[in-house]
Short mmCIF file of C-alpha atoms in Angstrom, two decimals:
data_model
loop_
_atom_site.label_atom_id
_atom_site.label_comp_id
_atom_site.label_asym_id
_atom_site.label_seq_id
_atom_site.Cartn_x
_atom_site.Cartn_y
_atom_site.Cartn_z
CA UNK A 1 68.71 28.71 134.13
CA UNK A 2 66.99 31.13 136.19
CA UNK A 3 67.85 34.27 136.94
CA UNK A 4 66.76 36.25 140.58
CA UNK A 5 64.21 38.76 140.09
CA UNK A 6 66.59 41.56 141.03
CA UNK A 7 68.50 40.80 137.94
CA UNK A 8 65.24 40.87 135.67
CA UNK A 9 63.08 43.59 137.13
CA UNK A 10 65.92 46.46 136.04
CA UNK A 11 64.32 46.69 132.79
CA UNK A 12 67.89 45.93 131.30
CA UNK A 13 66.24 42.82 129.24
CA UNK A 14 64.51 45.50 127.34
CA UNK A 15 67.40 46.40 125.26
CA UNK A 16 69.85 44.71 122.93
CA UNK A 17 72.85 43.33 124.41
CA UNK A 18 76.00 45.50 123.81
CA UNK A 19 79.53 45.24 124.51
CA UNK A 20 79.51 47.03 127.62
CA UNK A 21 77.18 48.53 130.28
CA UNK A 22 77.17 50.78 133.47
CA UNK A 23 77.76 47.92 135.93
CA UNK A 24 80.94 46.59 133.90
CA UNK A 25 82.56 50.09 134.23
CA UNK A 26 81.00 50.77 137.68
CA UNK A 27 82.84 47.67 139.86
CA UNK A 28 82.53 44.61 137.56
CA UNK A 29 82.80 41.30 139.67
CA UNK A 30 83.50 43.89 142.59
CA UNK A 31 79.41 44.57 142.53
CA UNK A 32 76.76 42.46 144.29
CA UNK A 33 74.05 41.20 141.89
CA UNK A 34 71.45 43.33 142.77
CA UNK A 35 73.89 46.64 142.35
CA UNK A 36 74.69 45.27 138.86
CA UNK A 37 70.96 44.82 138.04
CA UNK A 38 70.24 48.57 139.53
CA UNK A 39 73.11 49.47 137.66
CA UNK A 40 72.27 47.95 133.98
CA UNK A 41 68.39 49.36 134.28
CA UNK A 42 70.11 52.76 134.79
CA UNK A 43 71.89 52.04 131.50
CA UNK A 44 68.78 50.80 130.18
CA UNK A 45 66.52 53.54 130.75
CA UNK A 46 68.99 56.05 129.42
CA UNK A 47 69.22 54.34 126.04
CA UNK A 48 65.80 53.91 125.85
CA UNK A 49 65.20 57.47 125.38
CA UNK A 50 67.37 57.65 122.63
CA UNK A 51 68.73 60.78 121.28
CA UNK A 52 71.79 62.62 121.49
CA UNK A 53 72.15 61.71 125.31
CA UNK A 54 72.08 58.48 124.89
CA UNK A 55 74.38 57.73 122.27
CA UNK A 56 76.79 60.06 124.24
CA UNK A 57 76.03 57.75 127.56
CA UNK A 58 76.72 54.84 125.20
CA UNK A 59 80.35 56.55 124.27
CA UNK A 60 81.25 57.42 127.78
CA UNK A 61 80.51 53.50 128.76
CA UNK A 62 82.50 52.19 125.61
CA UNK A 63 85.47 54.58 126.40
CA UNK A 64 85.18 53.97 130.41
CA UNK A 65 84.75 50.40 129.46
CA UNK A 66 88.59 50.56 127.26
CA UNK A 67 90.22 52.15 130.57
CA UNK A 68 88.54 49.94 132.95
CA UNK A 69 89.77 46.89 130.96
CA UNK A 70 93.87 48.57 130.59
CA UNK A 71 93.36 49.04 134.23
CA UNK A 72 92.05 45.51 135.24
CA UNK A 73 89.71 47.49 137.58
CA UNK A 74 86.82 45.65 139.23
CA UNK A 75 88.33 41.98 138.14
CA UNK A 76 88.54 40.64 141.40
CA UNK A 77 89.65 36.80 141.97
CA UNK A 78 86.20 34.97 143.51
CA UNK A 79 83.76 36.95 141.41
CA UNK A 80 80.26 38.73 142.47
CA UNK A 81 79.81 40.71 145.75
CA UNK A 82 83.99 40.44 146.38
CA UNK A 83 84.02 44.60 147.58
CA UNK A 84 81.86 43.95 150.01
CA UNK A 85 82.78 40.81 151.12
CA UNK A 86 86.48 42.39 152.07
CA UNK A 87 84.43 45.12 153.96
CA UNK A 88 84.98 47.69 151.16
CA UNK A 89 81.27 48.29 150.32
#
């Protein structure tokens, strides 16, 4: 499979998967591709500079990612790119 260069040039293959990321707690399946991708090198970048901040970063995603999920926010029926779509983005 092979994925668009917007997805791959975010630098968010540089990391270790997790359980969560920026773009799932941002708008999900609500996101366009290339939002997600912008979204996940964001996340990326942060953790690669380690530290403190980023292990805080990595909390606020885990937590936002628990109250996203309880809140069934951004799971929209028909998948990537819905918001805008419906003219909500």
């Amino acid at each position: 499979m092979c994925l668009p260069q917007s997805v791959t040039s975010g630098g968010a293959n540089d990391i270790k998967p997790g359980l969560t990321g920026w773009a799932q707690i941002n708008g999900r399946d609500e996101l366009e591709i290339p939002v997600k991708a912008k979204l996940d090198g964001e996340y990326a970048a942060k953790l690669k500079k380690g530290g403190v901040g980023a292990f805080a970063f990595d909390v606020k995603c885990f937590f936002g990612t628990i109250f996203s999920v309880l809140r069934s926010d951004g799971v929209v029926e028909g998948g990537t790119g819905e918001m805008k779509k419906r003219g909500k983005g």
